[in-house]
């Protein structure tokens, strides 16, 4: 009900605001930028990573849940399960360029590694939808209940959809547009990591009901069998692998842990309050602290906090946009 | 269309009843409101204090089992239910993932708790399946919400207390209303009953019955009104009596000369009178009686005019002594005839503002009486003196037979005669002193009499002098 009222208000505001296109502070194309999607107030925070400072903040004031950066490096796609469309903003101009009618329920969007497709996790249709970069829907693949996390292989030909409300992970063949494999995973799983060379699939989660997930489940990419469980309390939900190791973020205890190839914990750090997202640079990690509205900069090698920046209300996703040369 | 009207008693009673009922119900709701508010507030305050005390033992970091055990022990002893919640799921930590789980605290509460604020809850809580009054105290490690204390007591117990109070309160309130309404009715009756009696008495008076009196039972406004009403009724009765007396007097005074006139004229007409001489005598008698009637009617008219209060006096400044002397001059022959000596002692400087003719009439009336009742060889003394700056005094005393003490107060009343036997034959109409009194009254003066039987009578007139008049 509350959400419905909020939605009505937002739609009303949208109608009012729709009369003239709002222009935000443009983000220069050449600037290396960290984009933070803040879901409590529907804003975007841009950090200038060259000068280590907050560059600007866009108050979109819409119920956005996440963003995805298109390969051109200047188009940012925004989505939210309460929005009936995805919005494409031009960062360099600070304007809304296009909107694609998708219907409600989009909770995640990723660009394929080959740069040809967009994949949407749609919780209303319980499907993964495949779009072209121009906004044309190329296909829809039914998966389990409430798909949330989307992972892909290096070539972008396989999509791994983690279903939140069903203990199943659906593997999709993009070419054939269908589910080719199902892997049993714990219920309420979220976040994951594909290690193609090691043929490993790491899956995190919140835990079902009162039970709290404290382990990372490692599966075989080939057989779908559970290989190992790594203790990482509580609620590990975000993973990144860099040359310094594998990093797992547990939001229940606000812990970041670092692992080596042998699943051994080589370091840990308590950071922020209820952090949900990470992004990796060359030597550093950026971590979004959801409850304290901060972004931490952490040294990957030594797991030490280097810096922190204020963000909008409720940072939920971090994206690094490399600086593009002006040509 | 006839308007529905209420009696005074009904109005007073209705007003009082409404007042009582409104006051009682208002006080009920007010006390109920305050009771609930104060009590609930007090419970809330206690819970918050307890929660904060418990939270003060938390010094950051993960919640230890030892701490949890302590809280459990305390929970057993405490009247309130105390939960130490550290499950991030219950604390809505996973909320952005839209988890289908009914957390103990919602997003809004979490935002408050993260700021270190205490959250309070009153009402139905699904988790506990009952009405509760609860407070949530955050356990913060810097900005991390490590856990919360959820303290609550079932709200039913609060409501039980209020209903218990209501059970005692309502019968008392009803009894109170009942008593007040009866008292109100009695009071309204007490106010209205004398008024009803006054109404009845007024109707009786309209029919000529002046005897009924209203019993006076109080000294309040109504009592005083009843008293005034009684006085008024008495005054009307007296006035009515005077009127009747006056008419009786007038008819009596007129009847005597009329019967003379009638008798003598009949005698002449019927030829009873034989000699011219006798006839002449009878006609003289008829003429004398007619003159008497004329005087009487003249005096009555005069008195009626003077009593009308609006009689226009031709006031001019007068040398009072001069007026007296001028008047006395006319009496010299009568005085000599009756061998009465007249002595005067007049202050010639006294000036009064008065109607010459009327003042002359006053002196005339008094001196006339003095001469009439003073035997031969007697003395009449007239004295005019200044009493103070504003007033003068005229004293006319004779050595006549005097007036009995009990009759003094009636002097100046119409048709009052000291000696009823010496009546009409001596020529007075019985109105002279009444007219005198009225003239003095119109001149804002005072008239009184002193007398001692067998020694004489003194008439004292006090009048304002010109100075006094001006000052007034």
Short mmCIF file of N, CA and C in Angstrom, two decimals, chain A residues 2-3 39-40 65 81 148 164 190 206-212 235 251-254 270-274 276 290-292 294 316, chain B residues 61-62 68 86-101 106-108 110-111 114 127 141-146:
data_model
loop_
_atom_site.label_atom_id
_atom_site.label_comp_id
_atom_site.label_asym_id
_atom_site.label_seq_id
_atom_site.Cartn_x
_atom_site.Cartn_y
_atom_site.Cartn_z
N UNK A 2 1.84 1.23 0.93
CA UNK A 2 2.74 2.36 1.06
C UNK A 2 3.50 2.59 -0.25
N UNK A 3 3.93 1.48 -0.80
CA UNK A 3 4.68 1.54 -2.04
C UNK A 3 3.80 2.08 -3.16
N UNK A 39 19.66 4.26 -3.45
CA UNK A 39 18.26 3.89 -3.70
C UNK A 39 17.27 4.50 -2.71
N UNK A 40 17.76 4.98 -1.57
CA UNK A 40 16.80 5.54 -0.61
C UNK A 40 16.25 6.87 -1.10
N UNK A 65 16.66 1.18 -8.74
CA UNK A 65 17.25 0.11 -7.93
C UNK A 65 18.69 -0.19 -8.36
N UNK A 81 12.39 -1.92 -10.00
CA UNK A 81 11.23 -2.80 -10.17
C UNK A 81 9.89 -2.06 -10.10
N UNK A 148 17.41 -12.58 -9.55
CA UNK A 148 17.98 -11.34 -9.02
C UNK A 148 19.40 -11.12 -9.56
N UNK A 164 15.98 -15.77 -6.53
CA UNK A 164 15.97 -15.45 -5.11
C UNK A 164 14.96 -16.27 -4.33
N UNK A 190 22.11 -14.74 -3.19
CA UNK A 190 22.31 -13.48 -3.90
C UNK A 190 23.80 -13.25 -4.03
N UNK A 206 21.55 -14.50 1.66
CA UNK A 206 21.09 -13.93 2.93
C UNK A 206 20.65 -15.01 3.91
N UNK A 207 20.26 -16.14 3.35
CA UNK A 207 19.68 -17.17 4.21
C UNK A 207 18.18 -17.09 4.13
N UNK A 208 17.58 -18.25 4.39
CA UNK A 208 16.13 -18.33 4.23
C UNK A 208 15.42 -18.15 5.57
N UNK A 209 14.37 -17.34 5.57
CA UNK A 209 13.58 -17.14 6.79
C UNK A 209 14.44 -16.60 7.90
N UNK A 210 14.30 -17.25 9.11
CA UNK A 210 15.06 -16.77 10.27
C UNK A 210 16.54 -17.14 10.18
N UNK A 211 16.79 -18.18 9.41
CA UNK A 211 18.16 -18.68 9.28
C UNK A 211 19.01 -17.66 8.51
N UNK A 212 20.23 -17.51 8.98
CA UNK A 212 21.10 -16.52 8.34
C UNK A 212 22.25 -17.24 7.64
N UNK A 235 25.97 -13.29 5.91
CA UNK A 235 25.35 -12.85 4.68
C UNK A 235 26.34 -12.30 3.64
N UNK A 251 27.28 -8.40 4.41
CA UNK A 251 26.63 -7.16 4.89
C UNK A 251 26.13 -7.28 6.33
N UNK A 252 25.84 -8.53 6.78
CA UNK A 252 25.32 -8.70 8.14
C UNK A 252 26.30 -8.31 9.22
N UNK A 253 27.58 -8.48 8.95
CA UNK A 253 28.60 -8.12 9.94
C UNK A 253 29.49 -6.98 9.45
N UNK A 254 29.15 -6.44 8.27
CA UNK A 254 29.92 -5.36 7.66
C UNK A 254 31.39 -5.76 7.52
N UNK A 270 36.49 -4.96 9.04
CA UNK A 270 35.11 -4.50 9.25
C UNK A 270 35.01 -3.08 8.69
N UNK A 271 33.97 -2.86 7.94
CA UNK A 271 33.92 -1.58 7.22
C UNK A 271 32.49 -1.09 7.07
N UNK A 272 32.28 0.18 7.35
CA UNK A 272 30.98 0.81 7.13
C UNK A 272 29.87 0.17 7.95
N UNK A 273 28.64 0.45 7.52
CA UNK A 273 27.47 -0.09 8.19
C UNK A 273 26.54 -0.65 7.14
N UNK A 274 26.38 -2.00 7.21
CA UNK A 274 25.52 -2.70 6.27
C UNK A 274 25.91 -2.42 4.80
N UNK A 276 26.62 -3.08 0.89
CA UNK A 276 25.98 -3.98 -0.08
C UNK A 276 26.76 -4.16 -1.38
N UNK A 290 25.72 1.14 3.08
CA UNK A 290 24.31 1.48 2.85
C UNK A 290 23.70 2.30 4.00
N UNK A 291 23.96 1.91 5.24
CA UNK A 291 23.31 2.57 6.38
C UNK A 291 23.96 3.90 6.75
N UNK A 292 25.26 4.04 6.44
CA UNK A 292 25.92 5.28 6.85
C UNK A 292 26.13 6.25 5.69
N UNK A 294 28.06 6.19 2.95
CA UNK A 294 29.47 6.50 2.69
C UNK A 294 30.02 5.54 1.66
N UNK A 316 23.76 1.62 -3.08
CA UNK A 316 23.41 0.21 -3.25
C UNK A 316 24.19 -0.44 -4.39
N UNK B 61 31.17 -3.61 19.06
CA UNK B 61 31.59 -4.95 18.66
C UNK B 61 30.40 -5.88 18.59
N UNK B 62 30.66 -7.13 18.21
CA UNK B 62 29.57 -8.10 18.11
C UNK B 62 28.96 -8.36 19.49
N UNK B 68 24.26 -11.51 26.20
CA UNK B 68 22.93 -12.05 25.91
C UNK B 68 22.36 -12.78 27.13
N UNK B 86 19.61 -9.40 17.37
CA UNK B 86 20.80 -9.03 16.62
C UNK B 86 20.79 -9.65 15.23
N UNK B 87 19.74 -10.42 14.94
CA UNK B 87 19.60 -11.00 13.61
C UNK B 87 19.39 -9.88 12.59
N UNK B 88 20.34 -9.74 11.64
CA UNK B 88 20.20 -8.63 10.69
C UNK B 88 18.90 -8.71 9.90
N UNK B 89 18.41 -9.92 9.71
CA UNK B 89 17.16 -10.10 8.98
C UNK B 89 16.03 -9.39 9.71
N UNK B 90 15.97 -9.61 11.08
CA UNK B 90 14.92 -8.98 11.88
C UNK B 90 15.08 -7.46 11.90
N UNK B 91 16.29 -7.03 11.68
CA UNK B 91 16.55 -5.59 11.74
C UNK B 91 16.41 -4.93 10.37
N UNK B 92 15.84 -5.66 9.44
CA UNK B 92 15.58 -5.11 8.11
C UNK B 92 16.86 -4.78 7.35
N UNK B 93 17.94 -5.48 7.65
CA UNK B 93 19.20 -5.18 6.99
C UNK B 93 19.16 -5.57 5.52
N UNK B 94 18.32 -6.58 5.18
CA UNK B 94 18.28 -7.08 3.80
C UNK B 94 17.19 -6.41 2.99
N UNK B 95 16.62 -5.38 3.56
CA UNK B 95 15.43 -4.78 2.93
C UNK B 95 15.57 -4.45 1.45
N UNK B 96 16.70 -3.92 1.01
CA UNK B 96 16.78 -3.56 -0.41
C UNK B 96 16.58 -4.76 -1.34
N UNK B 97 16.75 -5.97 -0.79
CA UNK B 97 16.58 -7.15 -1.63
C UNK B 97 15.13 -7.61 -1.69
N UNK B 98 14.27 -6.80 -1.05
CA UNK B 98 12.84 -7.06 -1.14
C UNK B 98 12.52 -8.46 -0.65
N UNK B 99 13.17 -8.80 0.46
CA UNK B 99 12.98 -10.15 1.00
C UNK B 99 11.59 -10.29 1.57
N UNK B 100 10.99 -11.43 1.23
CA UNK B 100 9.63 -11.67 1.66
C UNK B 100 9.64 -12.17 3.10
N UNK B 101 9.98 -11.29 3.99
CA UNK B 101 10.09 -11.69 5.39
C UNK B 101 9.58 -10.54 6.24
N UNK B 106 10.70 -2.11 10.75
CA UNK B 106 10.61 -1.76 9.33
C UNK B 106 11.68 -0.76 8.93
N UNK B 107 11.64 -0.40 7.68
CA UNK B 107 12.68 0.47 7.12
C UNK B 107 12.74 1.81 7.84
N UNK B 108 11.53 2.35 8.10
CA UNK B 108 11.43 3.65 8.75
C UNK B 108 12.08 3.61 10.13
N UNK B 110 14.24 1.48 11.16
CA UNK B 110 15.68 1.24 11.02
C UNK B 110 16.42 2.56 10.80
N UNK B 111 15.81 3.42 9.96
CA UNK B 111 16.45 4.71 9.68
C UNK B 111 16.59 5.51 10.97
N UNK B 114 19.23 3.89 13.28
CA UNK B 114 20.59 4.18 12.81
C UNK B 114 21.07 5.55 13.25
N UNK B 127 3.72 -9.58 15.13
CA UNK B 127 4.70 -10.55 15.59
C UNK B 127 4.29 -11.17 16.92
N UNK B 141 27.29 0.23 16.95
CA UNK B 141 28.75 0.23 17.00
C UNK B 141 29.17 1.21 15.93
N UNK B 142 29.49 2.39 16.34
CA UNK B 142 29.67 3.51 15.41
C UNK B 142 28.37 3.63 14.61
N UNK B 143 28.43 3.35 13.30
CA UNK B 143 27.19 3.49 12.55
C UNK B 143 26.54 2.15 12.24
N UNK B 144 27.11 1.10 12.78
CA UNK B 144 26.55 -0.23 12.52
C UNK B 144 25.48 -0.57 13.54
N UNK B 145 24.34 -0.98 13.03
CA UNK B 145 23.26 -1.40 13.92
C UNK B 145 23.50 -2.87 14.25
N UNK B 146 24.17 -3.10 15.38
CA UNK B 146 24.52 -4.48 15.74
C UNK B 146 23.32 -5.22 16.30
#
